mmCIF file of C-alpha atoms in Angstrom:
data_model
loop_
_atom_site.group_PDB
_atom_site.id
_atom_site.type_symbol
_atom_site.label_atom_id
_atom_site.label_comp_id
_atom_site.label_asym_id
_atom_site.label_seq_id
_atom_site.Cartn_x
_atom_site.Cartn_y
_atom_site.Cartn_z
ATOM 1 C CA UNK Z 1 22.205 -37.560 -5.504
ATOM 2 C CA UNK Z 2 18.952 -39.474 -5.153
ATOM 3 C CA UNK Z 3 19.418 -39.758 -1.394
ATOM 4 C CA UNK Z 4 19.840 -35.979 -1.108
ATOM 5 C CA UNK Z 5 16.690 -35.361 -3.136
ATOM 6 C CA UNK Z 6 14.750 -37.860 -1.029
ATOM 7 C CA UNK Z 7 15.969 -36.161 2.141
ATOM 8 C CA UNK Z 8 15.000 -32.695 0.874
ATOM 9 C CA UNK Z 9 11.620 -33.998 -0.223
ATOM 10 C CA UNK Z 10 11.023 -35.600 3.167
ATOM 11 C CA UNK Z 11 11.980 -32.411 4.986
ATOM 12 C CA UNK Z 12 9.737 -30.328 2.754
ATOM 13 C CA UNK Z 13 6.750 -32.577 3.134
ATOM 14 C CA UNK Z 14 7.151 -32.319 6.870
ATOM 15 C CA UNK Z 15 7.453 -28.546 6.859
ATOM 16 C CA UNK Z 16 3.973 -27.332 6.069
ATOM 17 C CA UNK Z 17 2.922 -26.162 9.542
ATOM 18 C CA UNK Z 18 2.150 -27.681 12.891
ATOM 19 C CA UNK Z 19 -1.612 -27.938 12.620
ATOM 20 C CA UNK Z 20 -1.571 -28.413 8.873
ATOM 21 C CA UNK Z 21 1.066 -31.144 8.906
ATOM 22 C CA UNK Z 22 -0.507 -32.997 11.792
ATOM 23 C CA UNK Z 23 -3.859 -33.261 10.073
ATOM 24 C CA UNK Z 24 -2.644 -32.873 6.502
ATOM 25 C CA UNK Z 25 -2.541 -35.731 4.071
ATOM 26 C CA UNK Z 26 0.300 -36.247 1.649
ATOM 27 C CA UNK Z 27 -1.937 -34.698 -1.028
ATOM 28 C CA UNK Z 28 -2.282 -31.530 1.052
ATOM 29 C CA UNK Z 29 1.449 -31.356 1.664
ATOM 30 C CA UNK Z 30 2.178 -31.963 -2.017
ATOM 31 C CA UNK Z 31 -0.197 -29.135 -2.978
ATOM 32 C CA UNK Z 32 1.940 -26.615 -1.077
ATOM 33 C CA UNK Z 33 5.426 -28.012 -1.620
ATOM 34 C CA UNK Z 34 6.279 -25.758 -4.592
ATOM 35 C CA UNK Z 35 4.895 -22.699 -2.810
ATOM 36 C CA UNK Z 36 6.853 -23.569 0.326
ATOM 37 C CA UNK Z 37 10.063 -23.587 -1.700
ATOM 38 C CA UNK Z 38 9.150 -20.495 -3.697
ATOM 39 C CA UNK Z 39 7.964 -18.201 -0.908
ATOM 40 C CA UNK Z 40 9.243 -19.747 2.314
ATOM 41 C CA UNK Z 41 12.536 -21.446 1.507
ATOM 42 C CA UNK Z 42 14.299 -19.646 4.357
ATOM 43 C CA UNK Z 43 11.818 -21.102 6.860
ATOM 44 C CA UNK Z 44 12.390 -24.739 5.878
ATOM 45 C CA UNK Z 45 12.587 -27.102 7.861
ATOM 46 C CA UNK Z 46 10.668 -25.272 10.640
ATOM 47 C CA UNK Z 47 7.081 -26.462 10.059
ATOM 48 C CA UNK Z 48 5.444 -23.693 12.017
ATOM 49 C CA UNK Z 49 7.427 -20.925 10.269
ATOM 50 C CA UNK Z 50 6.632 -22.393 6.841
ATOM 51 C CA UNK Z 51 2.931 -22.549 7.678
ATOM 52 C CA UNK Z 52 2.811 -18.931 8.852
ATOM 53 C CA UNK Z 53 4.901 -17.852 5.864
ATOM 54 C CA UNK Z 54 2.399 -19.487 3.514
ATOM 55 C CA UNK Z 55 -0.456 -17.807 5.384
ATOM 56 C CA UNK Z 56 1.271 -14.422 5.036
ATOM 57 C CA UNK Z 57 1.622 -15.064 1.304
ATOM 58 C CA UNK Z 58 -1.921 -16.370 0.840
ATOM 59 C CA UNK Z 59 -2.621 -13.861 -1.930
ATOM 60 C CA UNK Z 60 0.378 -15.129 -3.925
ATOM 61 C CA UNK Z 61 0.310 -18.903 -3.401
ATOM 62 C CA UNK Z 62 -1.379 -21.255 -5.843
ATOM 63 C CA UNK Z 63 -5.144 -21.739 -5.551
ATOM 64 C CA UNK Z 64 -4.594 -25.449 -4.879
ATOM 65 C CA UNK Z 65 -2.351 -24.732 -1.894
ATOM 66 C CA UNK Z 66 -4.700 -22.037 -0.612
ATOM 67 C CA UNK Z 67 -7.616 -24.483 -0.806
ATOM 68 C CA UNK Z 68 -5.663 -26.991 1.281
ATOM 69 C CA UNK Z 69 -4.614 -24.363 3.831
ATOM 70 C CA UNK Z 70 -8.017 -22.638 4.065
ATOM 71 C CA UNK Z 71 -9.442 -24.825 6.870
ATOM 72 C CA UNK Z 72 -6.337 -24.110 8.971
ATOM 73 C CA UNK Z 73 -6.137 -20.338 8.392
ATOM 74 C CA UNK Z 74 -7.843 -18.134 10.977
ATOM 75 C CA UNK Z 75 -10.357 -15.669 9.497
ATOM 76 C CA UNK Z 76 -9.213 -12.129 8.776
ATOM 77 C CA UNK Z 77 -10.185 -9.616 11.454
ATOM 78 C CA UNK Z 78 -13.112 -7.371 10.537
ATOM 79 C CA UNK Z 79 -12.184 -3.938 9.164
ATOM 80 C CA UNK Z 80 -12.101 -1.147 11.724
ATOM 81 C CA UNK Z 81 -15.308 0.809 12.116
ATOM 82 C CA UNK Z 82 -14.919 4.463 11.167
ATOM 83 C CA UNK Z 83 -15.809 6.810 13.997
ATOM 84 C CA UNK Z 84 -18.264 9.532 13.224
ATOM 85 C CA UNK Z 85 -16.857 13.000 13.658
ATOM 86 C CA UNK Z 86 -19.427 15.615 14.612
ATOM 87 C CA UNK Z 87 -19.815 18.386 12.087
ATOM 88 C CA UNK Z 88 -18.537 21.808 13.066
ATOM 89 C CA UNK Z 89 -21.186 24.408 13.801
ATOM 90 C CA UNK Z 90 -21.750 26.987 11.120
ATOM 91 C CA UNK Z 91 -20.273 30.389 11.796
ATOM 92 C CA UNK Z 92 -22.576 33.295 12.441
ATOM 93 C CA UNK Z 93 -23.210 35.119 9.156
ATOM 94 C CA UNK Z 94 -23.288 38.550 10.902
ATOM 95 C CA UNK Z 95 -19.708 38.581 12.134
ATOM 96 C CA UNK Z 96 -18.069 35.974 9.833
ATOM 97 C CA UNK Z 97 -16.075 34.577 12.735
ATOM 98 C CA UNK Z 98 -14.814 37.984 13.986
ATOM 99 C CA UNK Z 99 -14.708 38.564 17.742
ATOM 100 C CA UNK Z 100 -17.904 39.887 19.266
ATOM 101 C CA UNK Z 101 -17.765 43.395 20.775
ATOM 102 C CA UNK Z 102 -19.228 43.190 24.255
ATOM 103 C CA UNK Z 103 -18.898 46.948 25.060
ATOM 104 C CA UNK Z 104 -22.116 48.870 24.486
ATOM 105 C CA UNK Z 105 -21.919 52.103 22.443
#
């Protein structure tokens, strides 16, 4: 039983993401282990999938894990700029939008 737990622990510690795991200390990996199990269990043992899963769940993971991942997460793209739509011209008050009679009387 202990050997199985040690194996699972080793796999989990190694499954925090390619860039994160390569530069991550054991403290960093430990900070995200519970979140990796909770949110990304299906991605274990694929390090890259676990990392991207944690990034996708960054609003739900623990603050400690987010703090450890923050240097490795790309910034969010800026919000789209709203395009200005020109205002419609006001209708002529004389004819209220009715067709203009071009035949003289």
